[in-house]
JSON list of C-alpha atoms in Angstrom, two decimals:
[
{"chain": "A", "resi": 1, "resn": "UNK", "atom": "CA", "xyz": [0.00, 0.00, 0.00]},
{"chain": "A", "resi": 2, "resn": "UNK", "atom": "CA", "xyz": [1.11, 3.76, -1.26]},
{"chain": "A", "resi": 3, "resn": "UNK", "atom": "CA", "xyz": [2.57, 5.62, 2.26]},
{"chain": "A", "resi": 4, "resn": "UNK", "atom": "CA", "xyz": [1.97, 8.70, 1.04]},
{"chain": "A", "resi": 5, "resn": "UNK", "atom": "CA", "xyz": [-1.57, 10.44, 2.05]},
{"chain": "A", "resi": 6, "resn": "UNK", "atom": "CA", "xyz": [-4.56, 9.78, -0.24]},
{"chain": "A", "resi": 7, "resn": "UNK", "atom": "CA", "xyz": [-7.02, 11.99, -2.27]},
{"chain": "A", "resi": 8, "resn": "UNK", "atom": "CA", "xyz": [-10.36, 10.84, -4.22]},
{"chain": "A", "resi": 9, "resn": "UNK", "atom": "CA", "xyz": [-10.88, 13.02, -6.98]},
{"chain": "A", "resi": 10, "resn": "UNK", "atom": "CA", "xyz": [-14.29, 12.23, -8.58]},
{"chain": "A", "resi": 11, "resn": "UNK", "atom": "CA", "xyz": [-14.16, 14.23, -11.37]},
{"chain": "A", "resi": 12, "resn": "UNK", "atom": "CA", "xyz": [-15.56, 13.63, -14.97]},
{"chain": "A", "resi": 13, "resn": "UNK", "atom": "CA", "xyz": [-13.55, 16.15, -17.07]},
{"chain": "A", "resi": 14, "resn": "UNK", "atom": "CA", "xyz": [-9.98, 14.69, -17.80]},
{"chain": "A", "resi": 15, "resn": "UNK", "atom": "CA", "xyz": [-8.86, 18.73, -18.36]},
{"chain": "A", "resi": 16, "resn": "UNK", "atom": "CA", "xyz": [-10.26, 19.39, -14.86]},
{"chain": "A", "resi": 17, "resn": "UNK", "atom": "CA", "xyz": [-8.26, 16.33, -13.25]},
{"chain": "A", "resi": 18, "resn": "UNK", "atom": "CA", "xyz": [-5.32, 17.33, -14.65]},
{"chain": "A", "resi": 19, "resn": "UNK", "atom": "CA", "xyz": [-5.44, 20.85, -13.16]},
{"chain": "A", "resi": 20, "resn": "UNK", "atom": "CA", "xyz": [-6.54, 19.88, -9.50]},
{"chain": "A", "resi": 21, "resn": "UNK", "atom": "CA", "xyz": [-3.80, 17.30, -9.73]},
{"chain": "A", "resi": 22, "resn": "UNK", "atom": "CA", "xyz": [-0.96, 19.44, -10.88]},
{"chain": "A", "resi": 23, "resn": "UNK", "atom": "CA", "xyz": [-1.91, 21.65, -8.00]},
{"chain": "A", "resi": 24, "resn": "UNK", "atom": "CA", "xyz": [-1.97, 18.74, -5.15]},
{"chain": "A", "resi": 25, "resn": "UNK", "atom": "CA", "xyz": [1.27, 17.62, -6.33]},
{"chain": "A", "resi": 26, "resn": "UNK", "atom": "CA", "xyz": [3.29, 20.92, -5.90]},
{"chain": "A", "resi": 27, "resn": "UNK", "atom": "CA", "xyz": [2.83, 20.54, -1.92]},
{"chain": "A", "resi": 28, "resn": "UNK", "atom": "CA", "xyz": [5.24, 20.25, 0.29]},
{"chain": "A", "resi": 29, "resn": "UNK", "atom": "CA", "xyz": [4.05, 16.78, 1.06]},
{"chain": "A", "resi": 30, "resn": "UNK", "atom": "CA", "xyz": [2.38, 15.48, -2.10]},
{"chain": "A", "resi": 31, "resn": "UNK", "atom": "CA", "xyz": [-1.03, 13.15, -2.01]},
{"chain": "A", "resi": 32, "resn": "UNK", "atom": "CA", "xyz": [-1.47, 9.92, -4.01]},
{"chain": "A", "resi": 33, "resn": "UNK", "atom": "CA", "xyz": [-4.43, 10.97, -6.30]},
{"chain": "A", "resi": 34, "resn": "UNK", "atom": "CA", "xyz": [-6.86, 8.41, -6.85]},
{"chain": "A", "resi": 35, "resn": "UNK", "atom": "CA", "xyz": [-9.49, 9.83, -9.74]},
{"chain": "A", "resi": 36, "resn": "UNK", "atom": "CA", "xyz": [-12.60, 8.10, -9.79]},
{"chain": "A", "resi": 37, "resn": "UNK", "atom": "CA", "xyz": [-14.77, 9.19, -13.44]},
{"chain": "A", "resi": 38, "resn": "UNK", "atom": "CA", "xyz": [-18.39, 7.85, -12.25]},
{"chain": "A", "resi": 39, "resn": "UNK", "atom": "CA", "xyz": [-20.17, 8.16, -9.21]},
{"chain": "A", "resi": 40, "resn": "UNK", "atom": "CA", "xyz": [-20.39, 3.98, -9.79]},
{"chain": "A", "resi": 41, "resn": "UNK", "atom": "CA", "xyz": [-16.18, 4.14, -9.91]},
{"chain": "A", "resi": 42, "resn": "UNK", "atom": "CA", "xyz": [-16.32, 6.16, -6.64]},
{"chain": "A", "resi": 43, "resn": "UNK", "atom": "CA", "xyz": [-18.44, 3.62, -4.44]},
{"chain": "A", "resi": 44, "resn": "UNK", "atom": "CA", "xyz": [-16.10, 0.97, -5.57]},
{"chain": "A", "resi": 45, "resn": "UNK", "atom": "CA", "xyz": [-13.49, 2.36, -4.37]},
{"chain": "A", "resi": 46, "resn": "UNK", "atom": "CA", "xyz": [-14.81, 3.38, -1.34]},
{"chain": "A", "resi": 47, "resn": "UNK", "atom": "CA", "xyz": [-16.83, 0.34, -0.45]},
{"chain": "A", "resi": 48, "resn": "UNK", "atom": "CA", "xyz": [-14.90, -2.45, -1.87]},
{"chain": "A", "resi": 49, "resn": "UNK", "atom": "CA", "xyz": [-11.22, -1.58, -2.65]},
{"chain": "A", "resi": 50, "resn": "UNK", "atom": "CA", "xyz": [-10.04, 0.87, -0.22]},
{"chain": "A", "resi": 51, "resn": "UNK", "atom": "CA", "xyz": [-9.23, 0.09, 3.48]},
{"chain": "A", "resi": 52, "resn": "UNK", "atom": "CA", "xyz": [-12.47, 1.38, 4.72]},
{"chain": "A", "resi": 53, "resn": "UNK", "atom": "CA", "xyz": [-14.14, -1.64, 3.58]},
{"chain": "A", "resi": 54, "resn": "UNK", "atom": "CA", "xyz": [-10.83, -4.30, 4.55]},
{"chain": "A", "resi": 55, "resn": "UNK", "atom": "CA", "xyz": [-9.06, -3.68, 0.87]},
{"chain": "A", "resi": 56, "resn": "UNK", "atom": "CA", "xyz": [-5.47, -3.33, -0.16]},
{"chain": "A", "resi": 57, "resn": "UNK", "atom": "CA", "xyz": [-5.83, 0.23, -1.41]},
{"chain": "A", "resi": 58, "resn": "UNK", "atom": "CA", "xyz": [-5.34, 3.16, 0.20]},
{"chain": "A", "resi": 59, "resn": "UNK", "atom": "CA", "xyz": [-8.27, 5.34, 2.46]},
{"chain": "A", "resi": 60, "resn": "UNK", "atom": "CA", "xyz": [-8.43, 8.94, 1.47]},
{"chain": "A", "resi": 61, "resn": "UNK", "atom": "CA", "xyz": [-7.94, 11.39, 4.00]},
{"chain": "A", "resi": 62, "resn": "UNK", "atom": "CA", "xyz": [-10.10, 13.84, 1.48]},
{"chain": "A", "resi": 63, "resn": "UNK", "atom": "CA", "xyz": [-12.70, 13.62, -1.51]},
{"chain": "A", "resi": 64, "resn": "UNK", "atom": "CA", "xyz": [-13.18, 16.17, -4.28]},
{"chain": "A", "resi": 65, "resn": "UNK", "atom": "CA", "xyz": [-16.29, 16.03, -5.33]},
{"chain": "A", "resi": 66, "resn": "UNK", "atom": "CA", "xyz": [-17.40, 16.69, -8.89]},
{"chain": "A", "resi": 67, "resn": "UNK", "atom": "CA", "xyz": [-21.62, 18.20, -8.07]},
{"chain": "A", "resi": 68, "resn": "UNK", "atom": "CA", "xyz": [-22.38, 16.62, -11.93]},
{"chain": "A", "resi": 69, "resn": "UNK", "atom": "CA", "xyz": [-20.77, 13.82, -11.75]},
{"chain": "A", "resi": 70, "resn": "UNK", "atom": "CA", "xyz": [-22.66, 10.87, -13.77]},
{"chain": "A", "resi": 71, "resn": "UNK", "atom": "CA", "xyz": [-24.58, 8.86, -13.51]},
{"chain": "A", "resi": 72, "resn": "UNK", "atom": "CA", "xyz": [-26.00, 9.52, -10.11]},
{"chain": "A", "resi": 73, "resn": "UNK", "atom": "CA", "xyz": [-24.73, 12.91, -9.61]},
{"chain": "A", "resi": 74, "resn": "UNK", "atom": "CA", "xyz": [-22.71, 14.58, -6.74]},
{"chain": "A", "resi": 75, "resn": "UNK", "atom": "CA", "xyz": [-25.77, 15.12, -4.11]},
{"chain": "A", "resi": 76, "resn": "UNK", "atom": "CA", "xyz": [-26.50, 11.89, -4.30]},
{"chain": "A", "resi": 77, "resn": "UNK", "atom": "CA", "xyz": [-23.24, 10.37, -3.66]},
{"chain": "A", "resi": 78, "resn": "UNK", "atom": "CA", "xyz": [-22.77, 12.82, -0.69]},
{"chain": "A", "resi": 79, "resn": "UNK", "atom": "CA", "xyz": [-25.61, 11.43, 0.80]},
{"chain": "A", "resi": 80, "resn": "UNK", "atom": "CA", "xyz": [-23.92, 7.99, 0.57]},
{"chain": "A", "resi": 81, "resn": "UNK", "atom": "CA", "xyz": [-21.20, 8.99, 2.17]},
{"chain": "A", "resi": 82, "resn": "UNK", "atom": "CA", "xyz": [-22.78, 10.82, 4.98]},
{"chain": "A", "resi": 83, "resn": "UNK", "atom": "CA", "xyz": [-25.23, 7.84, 5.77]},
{"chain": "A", "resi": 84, "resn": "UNK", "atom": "CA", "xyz": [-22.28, 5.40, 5.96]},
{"chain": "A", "resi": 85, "resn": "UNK", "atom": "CA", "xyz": [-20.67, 4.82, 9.76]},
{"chain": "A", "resi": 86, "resn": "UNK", "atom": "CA", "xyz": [-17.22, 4.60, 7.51]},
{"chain": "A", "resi": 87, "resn": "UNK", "atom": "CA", "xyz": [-17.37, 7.60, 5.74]},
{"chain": "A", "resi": 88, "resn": "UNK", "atom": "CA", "xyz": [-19.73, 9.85, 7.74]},
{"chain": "A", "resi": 89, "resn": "UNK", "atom": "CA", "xyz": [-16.99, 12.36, 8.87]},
{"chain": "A", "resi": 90, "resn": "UNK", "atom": "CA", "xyz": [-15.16, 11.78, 5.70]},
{"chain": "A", "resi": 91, "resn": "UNK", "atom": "CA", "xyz": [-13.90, 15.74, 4.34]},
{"chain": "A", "resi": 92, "resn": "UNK", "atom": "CA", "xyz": [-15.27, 16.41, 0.95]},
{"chain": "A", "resi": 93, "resn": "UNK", "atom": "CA", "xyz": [-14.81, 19.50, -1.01]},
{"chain": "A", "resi": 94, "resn": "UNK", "atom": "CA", "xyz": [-17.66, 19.51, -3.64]},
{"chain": "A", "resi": 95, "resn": "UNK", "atom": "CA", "xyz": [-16.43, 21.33, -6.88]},
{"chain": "A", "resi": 96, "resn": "UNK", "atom": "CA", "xyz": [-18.24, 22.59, -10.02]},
{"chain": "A", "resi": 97, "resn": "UNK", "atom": "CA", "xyz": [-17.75, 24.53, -13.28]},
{"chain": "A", "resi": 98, "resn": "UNK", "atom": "CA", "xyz": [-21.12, 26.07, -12.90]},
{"chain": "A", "resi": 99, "resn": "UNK", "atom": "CA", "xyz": [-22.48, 25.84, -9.59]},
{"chain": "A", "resi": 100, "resn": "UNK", "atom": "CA", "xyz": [-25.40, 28.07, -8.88]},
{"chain": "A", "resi": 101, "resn": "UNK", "atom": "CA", "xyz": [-26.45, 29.84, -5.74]},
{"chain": "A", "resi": 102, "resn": "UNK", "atom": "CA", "xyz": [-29.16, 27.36, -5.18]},
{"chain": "A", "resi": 103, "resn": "UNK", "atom": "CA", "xyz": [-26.74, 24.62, -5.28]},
{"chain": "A", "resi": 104, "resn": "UNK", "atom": "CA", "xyz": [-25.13, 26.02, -2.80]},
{"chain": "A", "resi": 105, "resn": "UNK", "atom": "CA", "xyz": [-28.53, 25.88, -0.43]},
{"chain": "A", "resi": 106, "resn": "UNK", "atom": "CA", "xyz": [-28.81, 22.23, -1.56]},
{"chain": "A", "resi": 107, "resn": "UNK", "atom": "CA", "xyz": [-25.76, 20.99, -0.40]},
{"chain": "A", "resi": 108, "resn": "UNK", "atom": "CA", "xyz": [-25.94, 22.37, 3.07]},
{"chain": "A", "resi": 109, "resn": "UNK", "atom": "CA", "xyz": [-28.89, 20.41, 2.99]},
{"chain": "A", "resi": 110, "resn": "UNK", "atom": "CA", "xyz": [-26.83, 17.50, 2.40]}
]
């Protein structure tokens, strides 16, 4: 298993990606970026692969969350996370090319 500290990026847009990760990577400590394109691709990773659920692969210590994210979308993959004991307190940074102010409202809702 990767030592160094993990990220979930759940992004769609490859361009996107590429920019968050170039940015993670010029820290002083970098993070392991694991990108996840589907909300289905996420919740594999989370609930079957990564140490939260016994796997070999790392746990993130943070998820950036794409709000349009197919197929599911964002909101609804949030609410995954928050209803499950192993990822209820589980930082996520939701992120958005065109988020609107009553997106906002809905994901404090979330």
């Amino acid at each position: 298993m990767d030592s160094r500290r993990t990220i979930l990026l759940i992004e769609d847009s490859g361009d996107d990606a590429q920019i968050l990760e170039r940015g993670l990577s010029r820290e002083a400590a970098p993070y392991g970026v694991v990108r996840a394109e589907t909300t289905t691709d996420a919740e594999n990773y989370l609930f079957q692969e990564c140490a939260l659920a016994g796997g070999s692969l790392a746990s993130p210590e943070l998820v950036f969350l794409d709000l349009r994210i197919p197929p599911s979308g964002g909101l609804a993959l949030l609410d995954k996370l928050r209803a499950d004991r192993r990822t209820r307190h589980l930082p996520v940074v939701v992120i958005s090319g065109k988020m609107q102010g009553e997106d906002v409202q809905e994901l404090y809702r979330h």
